[in-house]
Each structure stands twice: as structure tokens, then as C-alpha cells.
PDB file of N, CA, C and O in Angstrom:
ATOM      1  N   UNK A   1       0.843  -1.180   0.000  1.00 63.00           N
ATOM      2  CA  UNK A   1       0.000   0.000   0.000  1.00 63.00           C
ATOM      3  C   UNK A   1       0.887   1.241   0.000  1.00 63.00           C
ATOM      4  O   UNK A   1       1.807   1.325   0.783  1.00 63.00           O
ATOM      5  N   UNK A   2       0.622   2.180  -0.868  1.00 92.00           N
ATOM      6  CA  UNK A   2       1.348   3.441  -0.901  1.00 92.00           C
ATOM      7  C   UNK A   2       0.640   4.412   0.041  1.00 92.00           C
ATOM      8  O   UNK A   2      -0.433   4.934  -0.274  1.00 92.00           O
ATOM      9  N   UNK A   3       1.235   4.612   1.193  1.00 93.00           N
ATOM     10  CA  UNK A   3       0.604   5.416   2.236  1.00 93.00           C
ATOM     11  C   UNK A   3       0.401   6.847   1.770  1.00 93.00           C
ATOM     12  O   UNK A   3      -0.676   7.420   1.950  1.00 93.00           O
ATOM     13  N   UNK A   4       1.425   7.423   1.143  1.00 95.00           N
ATOM     14  CA  UNK A   4       1.312   8.816   0.699  1.00 95.00           C
ATOM     15  C   UNK A   4       0.143   8.993  -0.265  1.00 95.00           C
ATOM     16  O   UNK A   4      -0.622   9.936  -0.152  1.00 95.00           O
ATOM     17  N   UNK A   5       0.019   8.082  -1.223  1.00 95.00           N
ATOM     18  CA  UNK A   5      -1.080   8.183  -2.191  1.00 95.00           C
ATOM     19  C   UNK A   5      -2.442   8.055  -1.507  1.00 95.00           C
ATOM     20  O   UNK A   5      -3.403   8.714  -1.903  1.00 95.00           O
ATOM     21  N   UNK A   6      -2.523   7.226  -0.478  1.00 95.00           N
ATOM     22  CA  UNK A   6      -3.768   7.100   0.267  1.00 95.00           C
ATOM     23  C   UNK A   6      -4.088   8.372   1.047  1.00 95.00           C
ATOM     24  O   UNK A   6      -5.244   8.772   1.145  1.00 95.00           O
ATOM     25  N   UNK A   7      -3.063   9.021   1.603  1.00 96.00           N
ATOM     26  CA  UNK A   7      -3.276  10.303   2.289  1.00 96.00           C
ATOM     27  C   UNK A   7      -3.745  11.343   1.271  1.00 96.00           C
ATOM     28  O   UNK A   7      -4.666  12.113   1.540  1.00 96.00           O
ATOM     29  N   UNK A   8      -3.140  11.349   0.089  1.00 96.00           N
ATOM     30  CA  UNK A   8      -3.575  12.264  -0.976  1.00 96.00           C
ATOM     31  C   UNK A   8      -5.038  12.013  -1.320  1.00 96.00           C
ATOM     32  O   UNK A   8      -5.820  12.950  -1.473  1.00 96.00           O
ATOM     33  N   UNK A   9      -5.435  10.756  -1.414  1.00 95.00           N
ATOM     34  CA  UNK A   9      -6.825  10.412  -1.732  1.00 95.00           C
ATOM     35  C   UNK A   9      -7.775  10.970  -0.674  1.00 95.00           C
ATOM     36  O   UNK A   9      -8.811  11.549  -1.005  1.00 95.00           O
ATOM     37  N   UNK A  10      -7.404  10.820   0.590  1.00 95.00           N
ATOM     38  CA  UNK A  10      -8.239  11.357   1.675  1.00 95.00           C
ATOM     39  C   UNK A  10      -8.316  12.874   1.567  1.00 95.00           C
ATOM     40  O   UNK A  10      -9.403  13.470   1.705  1.00 95.00           O
ATOM     41  N   UNK A  11      -7.203  13.516   1.304  1.00 95.00           N
ATOM     42  CA  UNK A  11      -7.180  14.979   1.190  1.00 95.00           C
ATOM     43  C   UNK A  11      -7.971  15.458  -0.022  1.00 95.00           C
ATOM     44  O   UNK A  11      -8.631  16.490   0.038  1.00 95.00           O
ATOM     45  N   UNK A  12      -7.908  14.712  -1.114  1.00 94.00           N
ATOM     46  CA  UNK A  12      -8.725  15.076  -2.283  1.00 94.00           C
ATOM     47  C   UNK A  12     -10.202  15.010  -1.920  1.00 94.00           C
ATOM     48  O   UNK A  12     -10.989  15.825  -2.375  1.00 94.00           O
ATOM     49  N   UNK A  13     -10.576  14.035  -1.110  1.00 92.00           N
ATOM     50  CA  UNK A  13     -11.947  13.931  -0.654  1.00 92.00           C
ATOM     51  C   UNK A  13     -12.377  15.131   0.177  1.00 92.00           C
ATOM     52  O   UNK A  13     -13.562  15.450   0.269  1.00 92.00           O
ATOM     53  N   UNK A  14     -11.391  15.815   0.773  1.00 90.00           N
ATOM     54  CA  UNK A  14     -11.673  17.021   1.554  1.00 90.00           C
ATOM     55  C   UNK A  14     -11.610  18.282   0.687  1.00 90.00           C
ATOM     56  O   UNK A  14     -11.730  19.392   1.195  1.00 90.00           O
ATOM     57  N   UNK A  15     -11.401  18.095  -0.621  1.00 92.00           N
ATOM     58  CA  UNK A  15     -11.459  19.230  -1.537  1.00 92.00           C
ATOM     59  C   UNK A  15     -10.127  19.768  -2.024  1.00 92.00           C
ATOM     60  O   UNK A  15     -10.085  20.799  -2.699  1.00 92.00           O
ATOM     61  N   UNK A  16      -9.041  19.103  -1.714  1.00 94.00           N
ATOM     62  CA  UNK A  16      -7.732  19.569  -2.166  1.00 94.00           C
ATOM     63  C   UNK A  16      -7.355  18.932  -3.493  1.00 94.00           C
ATOM     64  O   UNK A  16      -7.816  17.856  -3.823  1.00 94.00           O
ATOM     65  N   UNK A  17      -6.498  19.626  -4.229  1.00 93.00           N
ATOM     66  CA  UNK A  17      -6.050  19.129  -5.530  1.00 93.00           C
ATOM     67  C   UNK A  17      -4.671  18.478  -5.382  1.00 93.00           C
ATOM     68  O   UNK A  17      -3.884  18.874  -4.526  1.00 93.00           O
ATOM     69  N   UNK A  18      -4.401  17.489  -6.232  1.00 91.00           N
ATOM     70  CA  UNK A  18      -3.112  16.774  -6.184  1.00 91.00           C
ATOM     71  C   UNK A  18      -1.922  17.718  -6.177  1.00 91.00           C
ATOM     72  O   UNK A  18      -0.972  17.516  -5.416  1.00 91.00           O
ATOM     73  N   UNK A  19      -1.956  18.727  -7.038  1.00 92.00           N
ATOM     74  CA  UNK A  19      -0.796  19.602  -7.173  1.00 92.00           C
ATOM     75  C   UNK A  19      -0.553  20.445  -5.918  1.00 92.00           C
ATOM     76  O   UNK A  19       0.543  20.964  -5.716  1.00 92.00           O
ATOM     77  N   UNK A  20      -1.558  20.581  -5.057  1.00 93.00           N
ATOM     78  CA  UNK A  20      -1.389  21.314  -3.800  1.00 93.00           C
ATOM     79  C   UNK A  20      -0.691  20.467  -2.738  1.00 93.00           C
ATOM     80  O   UNK A  20      -0.161  20.994  -1.772  1.00 93.00           O
ATOM     81  N   UNK A  21      -0.725  19.165  -2.904  1.00 96.00           N
ATOM     82  CA  UNK A  21      -0.324  18.249  -1.846  1.00 96.00           C
ATOM     83  C   UNK A  21       1.105  17.752  -2.019  1.00 96.00           C
ATOM     84  O   UNK A  21       1.362  16.610  -2.365  1.00 96.00           O
ATOM     85  N   UNK A  22       2.038  18.665  -1.770  1.00 96.00           N
ATOM     86  CA  UNK A  22       3.453  18.299  -1.766  1.00 96.00           C
ATOM     87  C   UNK A  22       3.931  18.349  -0.314  1.00 96.00           C
ATOM     88  O   UNK A  22       3.349  19.051   0.516  1.00 96.00           O
ATOM     89  N   UNK A  23       4.965  17.585  -0.017  1.00 95.00           N
ATOM     90  CA  UNK A  23       5.404  17.438   1.369  1.00 95.00           C
ATOM     91  C   UNK A  23       5.740  18.751   2.057  1.00 95.00           C
ATOM     92  O   UNK A  23       5.571  18.885   3.264  1.00 95.00           O
ATOM     93  N   UNK A  24       6.202  19.745   1.305  1.00 96.00           N
ATOM     94  CA  UNK A  24       6.604  21.002   1.927  1.00 96.00           C
ATOM     95  C   UNK A  24       5.476  22.023   2.056  1.00 96.00           C
ATOM     96  O   UNK A  24       5.675  23.094   2.617  1.00 96.00           O
ATOM     97  N   UNK A  25       4.296  21.693   1.585  1.00 96.00           N
ATOM     98  CA  UNK A  25       3.166  22.612   1.703  1.00 96.00           C
ATOM     99  C   UNK A  25       2.752  22.741   3.169  1.00 96.00           C
ATOM    100  O   UNK A  25       2.427  21.748   3.830  1.00 96.00           O
ATOM    101  N   UNK A  26       2.744  23.971   3.663  1.00 96.00           N
ATOM    102  CA  UNK A  26       2.346  24.219   5.055  1.00 96.00           C
ATOM    103  C   UNK A  26       0.828  24.198   5.135  1.00 96.00           C
ATOM    104  O   UNK A  26       0.141  24.774   4.292  1.00 96.00           O
ATOM    105  N   UNK A  27       0.325  23.518   6.150  1.00 94.00           N
ATOM    106  CA  UNK A  27      -1.121  23.318   6.263  1.00 94.00           C
ATOM    107  C   UNK A  27      -1.860  24.644   6.415  1.00 94.00           C
ATOM    108  O   UNK A  27      -2.822  24.906   5.687  1.00 94.00           O
ATOM    109  N   UNK A  28      -1.448  25.478   7.341  1.00 93.00           N
ATOM    110  CA  UNK A  28      -2.159  26.734   7.585  1.00 93.00           C
ATOM    111  C   UNK A  28      -1.851  27.778   6.522  1.00 93.00           C
ATOM    112  O   UNK A  28      -2.764  28.355   5.924  1.00 93.00           O
ATOM    113  N   UNK A  29      -0.570  27.989   6.263  1.00 95.00           N
ATOM    114  CA  UNK A  29      -0.172  29.089   5.393  1.00 95.00           C
ATOM    115  C   UNK A  29      -0.421  28.818   3.914  1.00 95.00           C
ATOM    116  O   UNK A  29      -0.877  29.693   3.186  1.00 95.00           O
ATOM    117  N   UNK A  30      -0.110  27.604   3.449  1.00 96.00           N
ATOM    118  CA  UNK A  30      -0.200  27.310   2.026  1.00 96.00           C
ATOM    119  C   UNK A  30      -1.540  26.679   1.631  1.00 96.00           C
ATOM    120  O   UNK A  30      -2.082  26.982   0.576  1.00 96.00           O
ATOM    121  N   UNK A  31      -2.035  25.779   2.488  1.00 95.00           N
ATOM    122  CA  UNK A  31      -3.281  25.069   2.155  1.00 95.00           C
ATOM    123  C   UNK A  31      -4.498  25.703   2.804  1.00 95.00           C
ATOM    124  O   UNK A  31      -5.621  25.277   2.564  1.00 95.00           O
ATOM    125  N   UNK A  32      -4.276  26.709   3.643  1.00 95.00           N
ATOM    126  CA  UNK A  32      -5.361  27.473   4.279  1.00 95.00           C
ATOM    127  C   UNK A  32      -6.269  26.572   5.125  1.00 95.00           C
ATOM    128  O   UNK A  32      -7.484  26.692   5.092  1.00 95.00           O
ATOM    129  N   UNK A  33      -5.650  25.646   5.872  1.00 93.00           N
ATOM    130  CA  UNK A  33      -6.396  24.744   6.750  1.00 93.00           C
ATOM    131  C   UNK A  33      -6.388  25.346   8.143  1.00 93.00           C
ATOM    132  O   UNK A  33      -5.329  25.561   8.728  1.00 93.00           O
ATOM    133  N   UNK A  34      -7.587  25.614   8.686  1.00 91.00           N
ATOM    134  CA  UNK A  34      -7.658  26.111  10.057  1.00 91.00           C
ATOM    135  C   UNK A  34      -7.770  24.927  11.018  1.00 91.00           C
ATOM    136  O   UNK A  34      -7.798  23.767  10.602  1.00 91.00           O
ATOM    137  N   UNK A  35      -7.832  25.204  12.305  1.00 87.00           N
ATOM    138  CA  UNK A  35      -7.811  24.127  13.301  1.00 87.00           C
ATOM    139  C   UNK A  35      -9.021  23.202  13.187  1.00 87.00           C
ATOM    140  O   UNK A  35      -8.895  21.986  13.368  1.00 87.00           O
ATOM    141  N   UNK A  36     -10.170  23.742  12.848  1.00 90.00           N
ATOM    142  CA  UNK A  36     -11.364  22.907  12.689  1.00 90.00           C
ATOM    143  C   UNK A  36     -11.211  21.982  11.489  1.00 90.00           C
ATOM    144  O   UNK A  36     -11.529  20.790  11.564  1.00 90.00           O
ATOM    145  N   UNK A  37     -10.718  22.510  10.388  1.00 92.00           N
ATOM    146  CA  UNK A  37     -10.502  21.685   9.195  1.00 92.00           C
ATOM    147  C   UNK A  37      -9.437  20.622   9.444  1.00 92.00           C
ATOM    148  O   UNK A  37      -9.555  19.502   8.953  1.00 92.00           O
ATOM    149  N   UNK A  38      -8.424  20.964  10.233  1.00 91.00           N
ATOM    150  CA  UNK A  38      -7.383  19.987  10.540  1.00 91.00           C
ATOM    151  C   UNK A  38      -7.974  18.814  11.321  1.00 91.00           C
ATOM    152  O   UNK A  38      -7.647  17.664  11.050  1.00 91.00           O
ATOM    153  N   UNK A  39      -8.866  19.104  12.252  1.00 90.00           N
ATOM    154  CA  UNK A  39      -9.526  18.033  12.998  1.00 90.00           C
ATOM    155  C   UNK A  39     -10.304  17.134  12.038  1.00 90.00           C
ATOM    156  O   UNK A  39     -10.254  15.903  12.134  1.00 90.00           O
ATOM    157  N   UNK A  40     -11.003  17.743  11.089  1.00 92.00           N
ATOM    158  CA  UNK A  40     -11.769  16.959  10.101  1.00 92.00           C
ATOM    159  C   UNK A  40     -10.845  16.082   9.259  1.00 92.00           C
ATOM    160  O   UNK A  40     -11.158  14.917   8.993  1.00 92.00           O
ATOM    161  N   UNK A  41      -9.712  16.612   8.855  1.00 92.00           N
ATOM    162  CA  UNK A  41      -8.743  15.851   8.064  1.00 92.00           C
ATOM    163  C   UNK A  41      -8.192  14.694   8.896  1.00 92.00           C
ATOM    164  O   UNK A  41      -8.097  13.554   8.413  1.00 92.00           O
ATOM    165  N   UNK A  42      -7.845  14.971  10.144  1.00 92.00           N
ATOM    166  CA  UNK A  42      -7.299  13.928  11.018  1.00 92.00           C
ATOM    167  C   UNK A  42      -8.329  12.812  11.220  1.00 92.00           C
ATOM    168  O   UNK A  42      -7.996  11.625  11.140  1.00 92.00           O
ATOM    169  N   UNK A  43      -9.587  13.175  11.452  1.00 93.00           N
ATOM    170  CA  UNK A  43     -10.634  12.161  11.622  1.00 93.00           C
ATOM    171  C   UNK A  43     -10.781  11.330  10.350  1.00 93.00           C
ATOM    172  O   UNK A  43     -10.897  10.100  10.408  1.00 93.00           O
ATOM    173  N   UNK A  44     -10.753  11.976   9.193  1.00 95.00           N
ATOM    174  CA  UNK A  44     -10.860  11.253   7.922  1.00 95.00           C
ATOM    175  C   UNK A  44      -9.684  10.292   7.752  1.00 95.00           C
ATOM    176  O   UNK A  44      -9.862   9.150   7.302  1.00 95.00           O
ATOM    177  N   UNK A  45      -8.477  10.722   8.132  1.00 94.00           N
ATOM    178  CA  UNK A  45      -7.304   9.850   8.045  1.00 94.00           C
ATOM    179  C   UNK A  45      -7.429   8.675   9.014  1.00 94.00           C
ATOM    180  O   UNK A  45      -7.111   7.539   8.668  1.00 94.00           O
ATOM    181  N   UNK A  46      -7.911   8.952  10.219  1.00 93.00           N
ATOM    182  CA  UNK A  46      -8.104   7.884  11.205  1.00 93.00           C
ATOM    183  C   UNK A  46      -9.069   6.830  10.679  1.00 93.00           C
ATOM    184  O   UNK A  46      -8.820   5.624  10.790  1.00 93.00           O
ATOM    185  N   UNK A  47     -10.159   7.291  10.104  1.00 94.00           N
ATOM    186  CA  UNK A  47     -11.160   6.357   9.578  1.00 94.00           C
ATOM    187  C   UNK A  47     -10.610   5.570   8.388  1.00 94.00           C
ATOM    188  O   UNK A  47     -10.826   4.361   8.286  1.00 94.00           O
ATOM    189  N   UNK A  48      -9.916   6.235   7.512  1.00 94.00           N
ATOM    190  CA  UNK A  48      -9.388   5.586   6.309  1.00 94.00           C
ATOM    191  C   UNK A  48      -8.352   4.515   6.657  1.00 94.00           C
ATOM    192  O   UNK A  48      -8.361   3.427   6.077  1.00 94.00           O
ATOM    193  N   UNK A  49      -7.453   4.842   7.591  1.00 94.00           N
ATOM    194  CA  UNK A  49      -6.342   3.947   7.896  1.00 94.00           C
ATOM    195  C   UNK A  49      -6.582   3.062   9.117  1.00 94.00           C
ATOM    196  O   UNK A  49      -5.799   2.157   9.389  1.00 94.00           O
ATOM    197  N   UNK A  50      -7.631   3.348   9.889  1.00 92.00           N
ATOM    198  CA  UNK A  50      -7.889   2.561  11.085  1.00 92.00           C
ATOM    199  C   UNK A  50      -6.858   2.785  12.176  1.00 92.00           C
ATOM    200  O   UNK A  50      -6.469   1.856  12.882  1.00 92.00           O
ATOM    201  N   UNK A  51      -6.402   4.026  12.303  1.00 91.00           N
ATOM    202  CA  UNK A  51      -5.421   4.382  13.322  1.00 91.00           C
ATOM    203  C   UNK A  51      -5.992   5.489  14.204  1.00 91.00           C
ATOM    204  O   UNK A  51      -7.005   6.100  13.867  1.00 91.00           O
ATOM    205  N   UNK A  52      -5.328   5.735  15.317  1.00 91.00           N
ATOM    206  CA  UNK A  52      -5.692   6.834  16.194  1.00 91.00           C
ATOM    207  C   UNK A  52      -4.547   7.833  16.177  1.00 91.00           C
ATOM    208  O   UNK A  52      -3.405   7.489  16.509  1.00 91.00           O
ATOM    209  N   UNK A  53      -4.845   9.059  15.773  1.00 90.00           N
ATOM    210  CA  UNK A  53      -3.817  10.092  15.634  1.00 90.00           C
ATOM    211  C   UNK A  53      -3.976  11.094  16.769  1.00 90.00           C
ATOM    212  O   UNK A  53      -5.039  11.687  16.936  1.00 90.00           O
ATOM    213  N   UNK A  54      -2.924  11.265  17.554  1.00 84.00           N
ATOM    214  CA  UNK A  54      -2.893  12.255  18.624  1.00 84.00           C
ATOM    215  C   UNK A  54      -1.986  13.391  18.168  1.00 84.00           C
ATOM    216  O   UNK A  54      -0.762  13.299  18.277  1.00 84.00           O
ATOM    217  N   UNK A  55      -2.612  14.445  17.649  1.00 73.00           N
ATOM    218  CA  UNK A  55      -1.839  15.560  17.085  1.00 73.00           C
ATOM    219  C   UNK A  55      -0.943  16.200  18.140  1.00 73.00           C
ATOM    220  O   UNK A  55       0.172  16.621  17.842  1.00 73.00           O
ATOM    221  N   UNK A  56      -1.410  16.264  19.383  1.00 72.00           N
ATOM    222  CA  UNK A  56      -0.594  16.865  20.440  1.00 72.00           C
ATOM    223  C   UNK A  56       0.653  16.028  20.698  1.00 72.00           C
ATOM    224  O   UNK A  56       1.759  16.552  20.840  1.00 72.00           O
ATOM    225  N   UNK A  57       0.482  14.710  20.758  1.00 66.00           N
ATOM    226  CA  UNK A  57       1.621  13.820  20.987  1.00 66.00           C
ATOM    227  C   UNK A  57       2.608  13.886  19.831  1.00 66.00           C
ATOM    228  O   UNK A  57       3.812  13.719  20.012  1.00 66.00           O
ATOM    229  N   UNK A  58       2.091  14.133  18.644  1.00 66.00           N
ATOM    230  CA  UNK A  58       2.948  14.234  17.461  1.00 66.00           C
ATOM    231  C   UNK A  58       3.648  15.588  17.385  1.00 66.00           C
ATOM    232  O   UNK A  58       4.460  15.822  16.510  1.00 66.00           O
ATOM    233  N   UNK A  59       3.297  16.500  18.261  1.00 68.00           N
ATOM    234  CA  UNK A  59       3.893  17.835  18.237  1.00 68.00           C
ATOM    235  C   UNK A  59       3.226  18.752  17.242  1.00 68.00           C
ATOM    236  O   UNK A  59       3.756  19.776  16.859  1.00 68.00           O
ATOM    237  N   UNK A  60       2.047  18.369  16.797  1.00 79.00           N
ATOM    238  CA  UNK A  60       1.320  19.169  15.821  1.00 79.00           C
ATOM    239  C   UNK A  60       1.793  18.878  14.407  1.00 79.00           C
ATOM    240  O   UNK A  60       2.795  18.200  14.194  1.00 79.00           O
ATOM    241  N   UNK A  61       1.053  19.388  13.483  1.00 87.00           N
ATOM    242  CA  UNK A  61       1.379  19.185  12.074  1.00 87.00           C
ATOM    243  C   UNK A  61       1.551  20.543  11.433  1.00 87.00           C
ATOM    244  O   UNK A  61       0.665  21.377  11.492  1.00 87.00           O
ATOM    245  N   UNK A  62       2.690  20.745  10.820  1.00 92.00           N
ATOM    246  CA  UNK A  62       2.924  22.006  10.112  1.00 92.00           C
ATOM    247  C   UNK A  62       2.757  21.849   8.613  1.00 92.00           C
ATOM    248  O   UNK A  62       2.311  22.748   7.942  1.00 92.00           O
ATOM    249  N   UNK A  63       3.175  20.683   8.083  1.00 95.00           N
ATOM    250  CA  UNK A  63       3.170  20.489   6.633  1.00 95.00           C
ATOM    251  C   UNK A  63       2.393  19.233   6.252  1.00 95.00           C
ATOM    252  O   UNK A  63       2.122  18.372   7.101  1.00 95.00           O
ATOM    253  N   UNK A  64       2.084  19.134   4.977  1.00 96.00           N
ATOM    254  CA  UNK A  64       1.454  17.927   4.465  1.00 96.00           C
ATOM    255  C   UNK A  64       2.372  16.730   4.707  1.00 96.00           C
ATOM    256  O   UNK A  64       1.914  15.642   5.073  1.00 96.00           O
ATOM    257  N   UNK A  65       3.656  16.923   4.558  1.00 96.00           N
ATOM    258  CA  UNK A  65       4.620  15.860   4.807  1.00 96.00           C
ATOM    259  C   UNK A  65       4.574  15.370   6.251  1.00 96.00           C
ATOM    260  O   UNK A  65       4.773  14.186   6.516  1.00 96.00           O
ATOM    261  N   UNK A  66       4.296  16.282   7.194  1.00 94.00           N
ATOM    262  CA  UNK A  66       4.141  15.878   8.597  1.00 94.00           C
ATOM    263  C   UNK A  66       2.982  14.901   8.749  1.00 94.00           C
ATOM    264  O   UNK A  66       3.079  13.921   9.495  1.00 94.00           O
ATOM    265  N   UNK A  67       1.870  15.178   8.071  1.00 93.00           N
ATOM    266  CA  UNK A  67       0.712  14.280   8.129  1.00 93.00           C
ATOM    267  C   UNK A  67       1.058  12.903   7.578  1.00 93.00           C
ATOM    268  O   UNK A  67       0.755  11.880   8.192  1.00 93.00           O
ATOM    269  N   UNK A  68       1.705  12.896   6.425  1.00 95.00           N
ATOM    270  CA  UNK A  68       2.089  11.627   5.805  1.00 95.00           C
ATOM    271  C   UNK A  68       3.033  10.858   6.725  1.00 95.00           C
ATOM    272  O   UNK A  68       2.856   9.659   6.962  1.00 95.00           O
ATOM    273  N   UNK A  69       4.022  11.539   7.279  1.00 94.00           N
ATOM    274  CA  UNK A  69       4.979  10.909   8.172  1.00 94.00           C
ATOM    275  C   UNK A  69       4.317  10.320   9.407  1.00 94.00           C
ATOM    276  O   UNK A  69       4.671   9.219   9.851  1.00 94.00           O
ATOM    277  N   UNK A  70       3.348  11.023   9.956  1.00 92.00           N
ATOM    278  CA  UNK A  70       2.625  10.530  11.128  1.00 92.00           C
ATOM    279  C   UNK A  70       1.885   9.236  10.802  1.00 92.00           C
ATOM    280  O   UNK A  70       1.977   8.257  11.541  1.00 92.00           O
ATOM    281  N   UNK A  71       1.157   9.228   9.698  1.00 93.00           N
ATOM    282  CA  UNK A  71       0.411   8.033   9.304  1.00 93.00           C
ATOM    283  C   UNK A  71       1.374   6.877   9.053  1.00 93.00           C
ATOM    284  O   UNK A  71       1.126   5.748   9.500  1.00 93.00           O
ATOM    285  N   UNK A  72       2.498   7.142   8.393  1.00 94.00           N
ATOM    286  CA  UNK A  72       3.488   6.091   8.139  1.00 94.00           C
ATOM    287  C   UNK A  72       4.001   5.500   9.444  1.00 94.00           C
ATOM    288  O   UNK A  72       4.082   4.281   9.593  1.00 94.00           O
ATOM    289  N   UNK A  73       4.341   6.363  10.413  1.00 91.00           N
ATOM    290  CA  UNK A  73       4.844   5.877  11.702  1.00 91.00           C
ATOM    291  C   UNK A  73       3.801   5.035  12.424  1.00 91.00           C
ATOM    292  O   UNK A  73       4.117   3.981  12.979  1.00 91.00           O
ATOM    293  N   UNK A  74       2.557   5.497  12.426  1.00 91.00           N
ATOM    294  CA  UNK A  74       1.500   4.751  13.115  1.00 91.00           C
ATOM    295  C   UNK A  74       1.259   3.392  12.466  1.00 91.00           C
ATOM    296  O   UNK A  74       1.075   2.391  13.164  1.00 91.00           O
ATOM    297  N   UNK A  75       1.252   3.361  11.148  1.00 92.00           N
ATOM    298  CA  UNK A  75       1.027   2.095  10.458  1.00 92.00           C
ATOM    299  C   UNK A  75       2.197   1.136  10.667  1.00 92.00           C
ATOM    300  O   UNK A  75       1.992  -0.058  10.886  1.00 92.00           O
ATOM    301  N   UNK A  76       3.421   1.663  10.619  1.00 88.00           N
ATOM    302  CA  UNK A  76       4.584   0.803  10.851  1.00 88.00           C
ATOM    303  C   UNK A  76       4.620   0.299  12.292  1.00 88.00           C
ATOM    304  O   UNK A  76       4.968  -0.854  12.541  1.00 88.00           O
ATOM    305  N   UNK A  77       4.232   1.143  13.238  1.00 85.00           N
ATOM    306  CA  UNK A  77       4.174   0.732  14.645  1.00 85.00           C
ATOM    307  C   UNK A  77       3.118  -0.357  14.822  1.00 85.00           C
ATOM    308  O   UNK A  77       3.318  -1.316  15.563  1.00 85.00           O
ATOM    309  N   UNK A  78       1.993  -0.225  14.117  1.00 78.00           N
ATOM    310  CA  UNK A  78       0.939  -1.240  14.191  1.00 78.00           C
ATOM    311  C   UNK A  78       1.400  -2.554  13.624  1.00 78.00           C
ATOM    312  O   UNK A  78       1.135  -3.615  14.180  1.00 78.00           O
ATOM    313  N   UNK A  79       2.134  -2.524  12.525  1.00 61.00           N
ATOM    314  CA  UNK A  79       2.675  -3.733  11.919  1.00 61.00           C
ATOM    315  C   UNK A  79       3.681  -4.378  12.865  1.00 61.00           C
ATOM    316  O   UNK A  79       3.693  -5.578  13.084  1.00 61.00           O
ATOM    317  N   UNK A  80       4.521  -3.544  13.478  1.00 55.00           N
ATOM    318  CA  UNK A  80       5.526  -4.059  14.418  1.00 55.00           C
ATOM    319  C   UNK A  80       4.841  -4.682  15.632  1.00 55.00           C
ATOM    320  O   UNK A  80       5.257  -5.726  16.121  1.00 55.00           O
ATOM    321  N   UNK A  81       3.769  -4.046  16.123  1.00 55.00           N
ATOM    322  CA  UNK A  81       3.071  -4.566  17.296  1.00 55.00           C
ATOM    323  C   UNK A  81       2.392  -5.897  16.961  1.00 55.00           C
ATOM    324  O   UNK A  81       2.377  -6.811  17.775  1.00 55.00           O
ATOM    325  N   UNK A  82       1.847  -6.016  15.767  1.00 48.00           N
ATOM    326  CA  UNK A  82       1.202  -7.248  15.350  1.00 48.00           C
ATOM    327  C   UNK A  82       2.229  -8.349  15.173  1.00 48.00           C
ATOM    328  O   UNK A  82       2.000  -9.503  15.515  1.00 48.00           O
ATOM    329  N   UNK A  83       3.397  -7.988  14.665  1.00 46.00           N
ATOM    330  CA  UNK A  83       4.436  -8.982  14.388  1.00 46.00           C
ATOM    331  C   UNK A  83       5.179  -9.461  15.628  1.00 46.00           C
ATOM    332  O   UNK A  83       5.870 -10.449  15.590  1.00 46.00           O
ATOM    333  N   UNK A  84       5.030  -8.776  16.757  1.00 40.00           N
ATOM    334  CA  UNK A  84       5.796  -9.193  17.938  1.00 40.00           C
ATOM    335  C   UNK A  84       5.015 -10.061  18.881  1.00 40.00           C
ATOM    336  O   UNK A  84       3.968 -10.479  18.698  1.00 40.00           O
TER     337      UNK A  84
END
């Protein structure tokens, strides 16, 4: 599974275009995502991937790449937990 492409798919469902979704795009400044919209995006990602995302524990998300990295870490941690 290509995690980044799946995150892009979820974000497209929230109204974003592929060309906007590069790792260095800042969520607030470049993508104009406010705190309420970020919660909606996080919930959509949680539902899509079956993970629980704690934005505070992650130190917050500044960029689209931060979101992708968080999902990757959670999925890899889940795989590691299942495998042990």
C-alpha cells in the first residue's frame, strides 16, 4: 500500500487538488487549513487507515509531509506490534 497516495486520496476527498499536496506545503499558510478543518482531516485519516492520531503527541502538524509521516509511523508501529 502506498501510504502517501492514500493520504492524498483522503485529502482530495476534503477538496484539495493533487498539485497542492506536496510534502513542503504548510497546512495553515499554504493550504489554508484552520484548526477545525485539521480536525476533520485527522478524523478522515483515522477512519481511512484505522489508526488513532494524537496531534498533540505528534507535536502538531505544520506540513502535508508531517501528516504523511505521522500516518506512516502509526502504520509501521501497528505492523511491528502485530508482528511481535
